[in-house]
């Protein structure tokens, strides 16, 4: 429970953090510390240097710009949960409310959560369902990464050495769109045994115009449930359609099995919670 020795430096600006990171390729960014510090205590991570970005004020914001919602990487789960701007337009607050406890939600950040790519983390499912765009910066400049390409493997993202996640961008929902995040909490850790985010748009005839489904907890990384999305395309979004489509929730996925939830049980949960997410999103779409 005692981390290996490390150095610590607090960056006051993003440029300062990027310079430090470029000079120390094994350094780790410290955001809320609620994943990194436990990993260091278990010696699963032993970075020689921590670059603390928690005091960089202009990394913490939620704003509307050019038809998008833009969220700074250092925005805490609680800020997202309590955002009046988000409440009316997007399921992000709902997802934030499912995370850990009050302390975790106050310190933990959306940027840290997605950069960590925990296979049972909540944000990755919502980020995929919302087709978010991740803005990464390094000393070389800025680039945009699609949510689908961002989560590469267990605890691995598409961020390159020297890059910091600066912002997450989500398009504002248009038309008859409904979104939902539902989750089965692990009774001990609170993480997702299964978590499903659905983002559905209904056309003028009541058919499914577009469906985006992100699932976490089931496999080594959060994934897009493409077979569910295909099964929903164009169909009338009733209970039978939700049941048929959700049967594909874990198609083509290597399912995790552990002491708490076997592979079969997790597959079943993925199907049940996908059906619930589709039903909730459909109802909200009106
Ligand atoms: C008791 C407990 C319960 C929890 N329950 C849940 C839960 O139910 N659901 C859930 O989803 N999570 C849960 N968490 C995790 C929590 O949400 C963390 O806050 C989150 O996973 C990491 O965010 P952080 O800001 O603390 O990041 P940190 O721990 O500081 O960093 C995590 C990783 O991301 C990197 N990083 C951080 N920010 C950036 C950035 N901007 N750019 C590039 N790399 C970056 C770090 O270098 C590190 O590798 C729980 C944690 C605890 C301690």
mmCIF file of C-alpha atoms in Angstrom, residues 19 23 39 63 68 71 84 86 102 125 150 156 161 177 185 187 189 191 200 202 213 218 270 277:
data_model
loop_
_atom_site.group_PDB
_atom_site.id
_atom_site.type_symbol
_atom_site.label_atom_id
_atom_site.label_comp_id
_atom_site.label_asym_id
_atom_site.label_seq_id
_atom_site.Cartn_x
_atom_site.Cartn_y
_atom_site.Cartn_z
ATOM 1 C CA UNK A 19 6.912 20.840 -21.580
ATOM 2 C CA UNK A 23 11.119 16.229 -21.017
ATOM 3 C CA UNK A 39 -2.613 1.924 -8.849
ATOM 4 C CA UNK A 63 -19.739 25.247 -22.369
ATOM 5 C CA UNK A 68 -21.283 21.336 -29.480
ATOM 6 C CA UNK A 71 -15.968 19.786 -21.624
ATOM 7 C CA UNK A 84 -27.878 22.724 -15.517
ATOM 8 C CA UNK A 86 -26.245 19.369 -19.510
ATOM 9 C CA UNK A 102 -19.551 11.840 -3.258
ATOM 10 C CA UNK A 125 -19.730 3.887 -22.531
ATOM 11 C CA UNK A 150 -9.862 6.273 -28.391
ATOM 12 C CA UNK A 156 -4.817 1.765 -22.948
ATOM 13 C CA UNK A 161 3.463 9.725 -25.319
ATOM 14 C CA UNK A 177 -33.373 12.319 -29.629
ATOM 15 C CA UNK A 185 -23.142 -1.423 -9.777
ATOM 16 C CA UNK A 187 -21.788 -4.060 -4.729
ATOM 17 C CA UNK A 189 -16.485 -1.176 -5.627
ATOM 18 C CA UNK A 191 -17.847 0.247 -10.649
ATOM 19 C CA UNK A 200 -31.407 7.208 -30.175
ATOM 20 C CA UNK A 202 -36.544 8.805 -34.015
ATOM 21 C CA UNK A 213 -24.953 2.148 -28.028
ATOM 22 C CA UNK A 218 -18.405 -6.540 -20.097
ATOM 23 C CA UNK A 270 -25.507 -6.837 -21.031
ATOM 24 C CA UNK A 277 -31.253 1.688 -21.909
#
